[in-house]
Amino acid sequence: MLKNLRKRNLTARIRQPADEFWDRYLGVRTFGYHPGIGGPGEREWYMHYTPSSYKDVFAVLDRAGVGPDDVVTDLGCGLGRVVFAAAYRGAARVEGVELIPSLIAAAEANLASSRLKHRDIRFHARNALDHDLSGASFLYLFHPFGPEILGEVMEKARDDRRSAGSRRPLRIAYVNPIGESILNEADWLRPAGDMPPRHQWFSNALQYRTGFWESTDI
Ligand SMILES: C[S@@+](CC[C@H](N)C(=O)[O-])C[C@H]1O[C@@H](n2cnc3c(N)ncnc32)[C@H](O)[C@@H]1O
């Protein structure tokens, strides 16, 4: 099965050479695809796995100023590309949360083979709805789920922070922000800018707009 997966990813790896370079450099395999569940209009709308391009991830992390004081959480981390990129950029702790067990198992295997394996990196096989967000300082979302789950996750993030008495601001980057009205309407968040889709030479990876928000609750 793994062989088939590798074969299937060959075209993407050839057509996205910069991402192939970063995977090899970091000692991970993050190309892949896993189908989603549900669709628009359904509460249980869980998106398919397809990775962000490293160039976009680094641009988002740099725009948000992610650094050694940060605890980064990728909600819907798939094979962990964003997690490894954030650790490489110097975040103190990085965690990936993923619904699909086979993806998180492959992310764990990536950690074991990665040059970043001694860093504070954790993967959690769970629904984002069940993850404690009180300690995060930066949340990354690449359109992982539909608006209803997004709203519930955001309410939980607010409640987790309140009950833990979190003293640190939370920044959020939301790539392909189809549910952005939910964040705009949240009374504990304020919009913090926008990054347009960026053209990338020698890559067929899809490009998306990214919205940024930050908490106002401390
Ligand atoms: C578009 S992919 C993004 C992958 C990764 N964040 C990246 O940018 O490279 C969305 C991922 O979210 C996961 N996902 C969807 N709903 C989820 C949920 N409720 N909890 C955790 N993961 C979820 C999917 O399985 C998929 O791997």
Tab-separated table of C-alpha atoms and ligand atoms in Angstrom:
chain	number	residue	atom	x	y	z
A	1	MET	CA	0.000	0.000	0.000
A	2	LEU	CA	2.855	2.341	0.930
A	3	LYS	CA	4.494	1.561	-2.431
A	4	ASN	CA	1.308	2.516	-4.271
A	5	LEU	CA	1.097	5.724	-2.284
A	6	ARG	CA	4.655	6.614	-3.213
A	7	LYS	CA	3.996	5.826	-6.873
A	8	ARG	CA	0.877	7.967	-6.847
A	9	ASN	CA	2.761	10.866	-5.355
A	10	LEU	CA	5.496	10.764	-7.962
A	11	THR	CA	3.806	13.244	-10.318
A	12	ALA	CA	3.215	15.764	-7.524
A	13	ARG	CA	6.788	15.356	-6.324
A	14	ILE	CA	8.114	16.072	-9.814
A	15	ARG	CA	5.753	18.991	-10.381
A	16	GLN	CA	6.428	20.552	-6.963
A	17	PRO	CA	10.220	20.341	-6.781
A	18	ALA	CA	10.634	22.904	-3.985
A	19	ASP	CA	8.303	20.865	-1.758
A	20	GLU	CA	10.193	17.699	-2.690
A	21	PHE	CA	13.422	19.457	-1.704
A	22	TRP	CA	12.055	20.459	1.728
A	23	ASP	CA	10.664	16.978	2.386
A	24	ARG	CA	14.065	15.457	1.638
A	25	TYR	CA	15.931	18.076	3.636
A	26	LEU	CA	13.688	17.597	6.690
A	27	GLY	CA	13.676	13.806	6.264
A	28	VAL	CA	9.894	13.462	5.896
A	29	ARG	CA	7.295	12.376	3.290
A	30	THR	CA	4.353	14.737	3.277
A	31	PHE	CA	3.039	14.387	-0.284
A	32	GLY	CA	-0.221	12.490	-0.355
A	33	TYR	CA	-3.952	12.515	-0.618
A	34	HIS	CA	-6.728	11.183	1.585
A	35	PRO	CA	-10.402	11.714	0.733
A	36	GLY	CA	-12.584	13.900	2.914
A	37	ILE	CA	-15.927	13.179	4.591
A	38	GLY	CA	-19.241	14.949	3.894
A	39	GLY	CA	-19.629	18.179	1.973
A	40	PRO	CA	-20.949	21.756	1.979
A	41	GLY	CA	-24.139	22.154	4.020
A	42	GLU	CA	-23.353	19.239	6.332
A	43	ARG	CA	-22.120	19.676	9.882
A	44	GLU	CA	-19.674	16.776	9.462
A	45	TRP	CA	-17.771	18.279	6.544
A	46	TYR	CA	-14.186	17.143	6.940
A	47	MET	CA	-11.855	18.102	4.113
A	48	HIS	CA	-9.550	15.805	2.176
A	49	TYR	CA	-5.832	15.778	2.894
A	50	THR	CA	-3.672	17.710	0.539
A	51	PRO	CA	-0.633	19.545	1.897
A	52	SER	CA	0.074	23.275	1.895
A	53	SER	CA	3.152	24.183	-0.133
A	54	TYR	CA	6.208	24.802	2.050
A	55	LYS	CA	6.704	28.214	0.454
A	56	ASP	CA	3.206	29.269	1.503
A	57	VAL	CA	3.623	27.830	4.992
A	58	PHE	CA	6.904	29.671	5.539
A	59	ALA	CA	5.321	32.896	4.231
A	60	VAL	CA	2.394	32.517	6.654
A	61	LEU	CA	4.668	31.697	9.617
A	62	ASP	CA	6.926	34.655	8.828
A	63	ARG	CA	3.982	37.029	8.345
A	64	ALA	CA	2.681	35.975	11.779
A	65	GLY	CA	6.160	36.305	13.327
A	66	VAL	CA	6.222	32.728	14.608
A	67	GLY	CA	9.359	32.172	16.682
A	68	PRO	CA	10.865	30.682	19.840
A	69	ASP	CA	8.063	31.911	22.143
A	70	ASP	CA	5.376	30.141	20.180
A	71	VAL	CA	3.309	27.028	20.690
A	72	VAL	CA	1.964	26.215	17.234
A	73	THR	CA	-1.033	23.949	16.572
A	74	ASP	CA	-1.999	22.748	13.101
A	75	LEU	CA	-5.646	21.691	13.258
A	76	GLY	CA	-5.949	19.011	10.583
A	77	CYS	CA	-2.239	18.369	10.180
A	78	GLY	CA	-2.353	15.424	7.783
A	79	LEU	CA	1.184	14.098	7.296
A	80	GLY	CA	2.660	16.981	9.304
A	81	ARG	CA	4.157	19.324	6.717
A	82	VAL	CA	3.147	22.499	8.592
A	83	VAL	CA	4.251	21.000	11.908
A	84	PHE	CA	7.759	20.320	10.585
A	85	ALA	CA	7.959	23.704	8.869
A	86	ALA	CA	6.986	25.517	12.103
A	87	ALA	CA	9.544	23.541	14.128
A	88	TYR	CA	12.165	24.346	11.505
A	89	ARG	CA	11.259	28.054	11.784
A	90	GLY	CA	12.033	27.815	15.514
A	91	ALA	CA	8.694	27.465	17.334
A	92	ALA	CA	9.222	26.197	20.891
A	93	ARG	CA	6.550	23.509	20.656
A	94	VAL	CA	4.488	22.300	17.727
A	95	GLU	CA	1.507	19.988	17.716
A	96	GLY	CA	-0.489	18.445	14.923
A	97	VAL	CA	-4.079	17.274	15.381
A	98	GLU	CA	-5.569	14.926	12.790
A	99	LEU	CA	-8.812	12.992	12.459
A	100	ILE	CA	-7.608	10.216	10.120
A	101	PRO	CA	-5.580	7.568	12.027
A	102	SER	CA	-3.533	6.419	8.999
A	103	LEU	CA	-2.406	10.003	8.352
A	104	ILE	CA	-1.325	10.570	11.933
A	105	ALA	CA	0.508	7.204	11.944
A	106	ALA	CA	2.427	8.350	8.862
A	107	ALA	CA	3.077	11.733	10.531
A	108	GLU	CA	4.556	9.881	13.549
A	109	ALA	CA	6.755	7.856	11.171
A	110	ASN	CA	7.840	11.146	9.634
A	111	LEU	CA	8.813	12.430	13.055
A	112	ALA	CA	10.901	9.322	13.709
A	113	SER	CA	12.840	9.817	10.458
A	114	SER	CA	13.077	13.604	10.591
A	115	ARG	CA	16.113	15.706	11.355
A	116	LEU	CA	13.745	17.522	13.759
A	117	LYS	CA	12.955	14.407	15.811
A	118	HIS	CA	14.563	15.828	18.964
A	119	ARG	CA	12.405	18.940	18.914
A	120	ASP	CA	9.221	19.326	20.956
A	121	ILE	CA	6.791	17.971	18.359
A	122	ARG	CA	3.601	16.025	19.138
A	123	PHE	CA	0.953	14.450	16.973
A	124	HIS	CA	-2.548	13.724	18.247
A	125	ALA	CA	-5.011	11.356	16.568
A	126	ARG	CA	-8.250	13.134	17.400
A	127	ASN	CA	-10.989	15.399	16.200
A	128	ALA	CA	-10.001	19.071	16.501
A	129	LEU	CA	-13.194	19.433	18.566
A	130	ASP	CA	-11.594	17.345	21.333
A	131	HIS	CA	-8.251	19.117	21.473
A	132	ASP	CA	-7.301	21.428	24.343
A	133	LEU	CA	-6.358	24.768	22.787
A	134	SER	CA	-5.569	26.658	25.988
A	135	GLY	CA	-1.790	26.571	25.462
A	136	ALA	CA	-1.577	27.465	21.783
A	137	SER	CA	-0.229	30.842	20.705
A	138	PHE	CA	-0.616	30.260	16.970
A	139	LEU	CA	-3.267	28.190	15.184
A	140	TYR	CA	-2.859	27.136	11.559
A	141	LEU	CA	-5.900	25.997	9.611
A	142	PHE	CA	-5.837	25.046	5.942
A	143	HIS	CA	-9.620	24.821	5.354
A	144	PRO	CA	-9.819	21.592	7.385
A	145	PHE	CA	-13.575	21.464	8.065
A	146	GLY	CA	-16.846	23.191	7.292
A	147	PRO	CA	-18.274	26.281	9.012
A	148	GLU	CA	-20.252	24.468	11.722
A	149	ILE	CA	-17.274	22.549	13.087
A	150	LEU	CA	-15.145	25.677	12.680
A	151	GLY	CA	-17.586	27.625	14.866
A	152	GLU	CA	-17.552	24.901	17.512
A	153	VAL	CA	-13.744	24.704	17.482
A	154	MET	CA	-13.472	28.483	17.873
A	155	GLU	CA	-15.912	28.492	20.789
A	156	LYS	CA	-13.925	25.716	22.398
A	157	ALA	CA	-10.672	27.637	21.884
A	158	ARG	CA	-12.226	30.649	23.659
A	159	ASP	CA	-13.575	28.492	26.510
A	160	ASP	CA	-10.303	26.533	26.896
A	161	ARG	CA	-8.418	29.820	27.178
A	162	ARG	CA	-10.890	31.242	29.694
A	163	SER	CA	-10.943	28.212	31.940
A	164	ALA	CA	-7.141	27.881	31.898
A	165	GLY	CA	-6.720	31.641	32.470
A	166	SER	CA	-4.406	31.853	29.410
A	167	ARG	CA	-2.303	34.983	29.513
A	168	ARG	CA	-0.871	34.805	26.009
A	169	PRO	CA	-2.506	36.201	22.880
A	170	LEU	CA	-3.615	33.731	20.213
A	171	ARG	CA	-2.951	34.386	16.522
A	172	ILE	CA	-4.772	32.433	13.840
A	173	ALA	CA	-3.901	31.872	10.174
A	174	TYR	CA	-6.716	30.431	8.060
A	175	VAL	CA	-5.707	29.336	4.554
A	176	ASN	CA	-8.554	29.224	1.983
A	177	PRO	CA	-10.813	30.829	4.600
A	178	ILE	CA	-14.237	29.767	3.374
A	179	GLY	CA	-15.703	30.097	6.893
A	180	GLU	CA	-14.068	33.442	7.691
A	181	SER	CA	-17.355	35.105	8.669
A	182	ILE	CA	-17.334	32.924	11.791
A	183	LEU	CA	-14.002	34.354	12.877
A	184	ASN	CA	-15.048	37.880	11.913
A	185	GLU	CA	-18.158	37.561	14.074
A	186	ALA	CA	-16.367	36.103	17.112
A	187	ASP	CA	-16.366	38.840	19.775
A	188	TRP	CA	-13.004	37.700	21.188
A	189	LEU	CA	-11.123	37.905	17.860
A	190	ARG	CA	-10.168	40.743	15.559
A	191	PRO	CA	-9.039	40.526	11.914
A	192	ALA	CA	-5.284	41.023	11.540
A	193	GLY	CA	-4.848	41.181	7.776
A	194	ASP	CA	-4.802	39.107	4.705
A	195	MET	CA	-2.232	37.483	2.426
A	196	PRO	CA	-3.262	37.097	-1.243
A	197	PRO	CA	-2.578	33.863	-3.140
A	198	ARG	CA	1.027	33.938	-4.348
A	199	HIS	CA	2.114	32.621	-7.716
A	200	GLN	CA	4.868	30.041	-7.482
A	201	TRP	CA	7.165	29.267	-10.411
A	202	PHE	CA	7.825	25.590	-11.169
A	203	SER	CA	4.936	24.358	-9.064
A	204	ASN	CA	1.416	23.189	-9.834
A	205	ALA	CA	0.389	23.439	-6.151
A	206	LEU	CA	-2.902	25.314	-5.704
A	207	GLN	CA	-2.546	28.789	-4.177
A	208	TYR	CA	-5.006	30.333	-1.718
A	209	ARG	CA	-5.669	33.520	0.160
A	210	THR	CA	-4.869	33.416	3.891
A	211	GLY	CA	-6.719	35.422	6.542
A	212	PHE	CA	-5.175	36.345	9.906
A	213	TRP	CA	-6.900	37.009	13.244
A	214	GLU	CA	-5.749	37.674	16.783
A	215	SER	CA	-7.410	37.363	20.157
A	216	THR	CA	-8.613	40.343	22.157
A	217	ASP	CA	-9.593	38.392	25.289
A	218	ILE	CA	-6.590	39.075	27.524
B	1	LIG	C1	-6.505	20.540	3.513
B	1	LIG	S1	-5.762	19.343	4.611
B	1	LIG	C2	-4.502	20.345	5.372
B	1	LIG	C3	-3.274	19.578	5.839
B	1	LIG	C4	-2.203	20.386	6.531
B	1	LIG	N1	-2.752	21.248	7.549
B	1	LIG	C5	-1.405	21.214	5.569
B	1	LIG	O1	-1.709	22.414	5.455
B	1	LIG	O2	-0.468	20.708	4.927
B	1	LIG	C6	-7.036	19.243	5.890
B	1	LIG	C7	-6.803	18.142	6.901
B	1	LIG	O3	-7.710	18.319	7.992
B	1	LIG	C8	-8.088	17.039	8.483
B	1	LIG	N2	-9.335	17.204	9.255
B	1	LIG	C9	-10.562	17.447	8.768
B	1	LIG	N3	-11.457	17.597	9.776
B	1	LIG	C10	-10.769	17.412	10.940
B	1	LIG	C11	-11.142	17.440	12.309
B	1	LIG	N4	-12.390	17.690	12.692
B	1	LIG	N5	-10.188	17.226	13.229
B	1	LIG	C12	-8.911	16.976	12.854
B	1	LIG	N6	-8.504	16.934	11.560
B	1	LIG	C13	-9.414	17.165	10.605
B	1	LIG	C14	-8.227	16.223	7.204
B	1	LIG	O4	-8.221	14.833	7.480
B	1	LIG	C15	-7.025	16.719	6.409
B	1	LIG	O5	-5.896	15.940	6.673
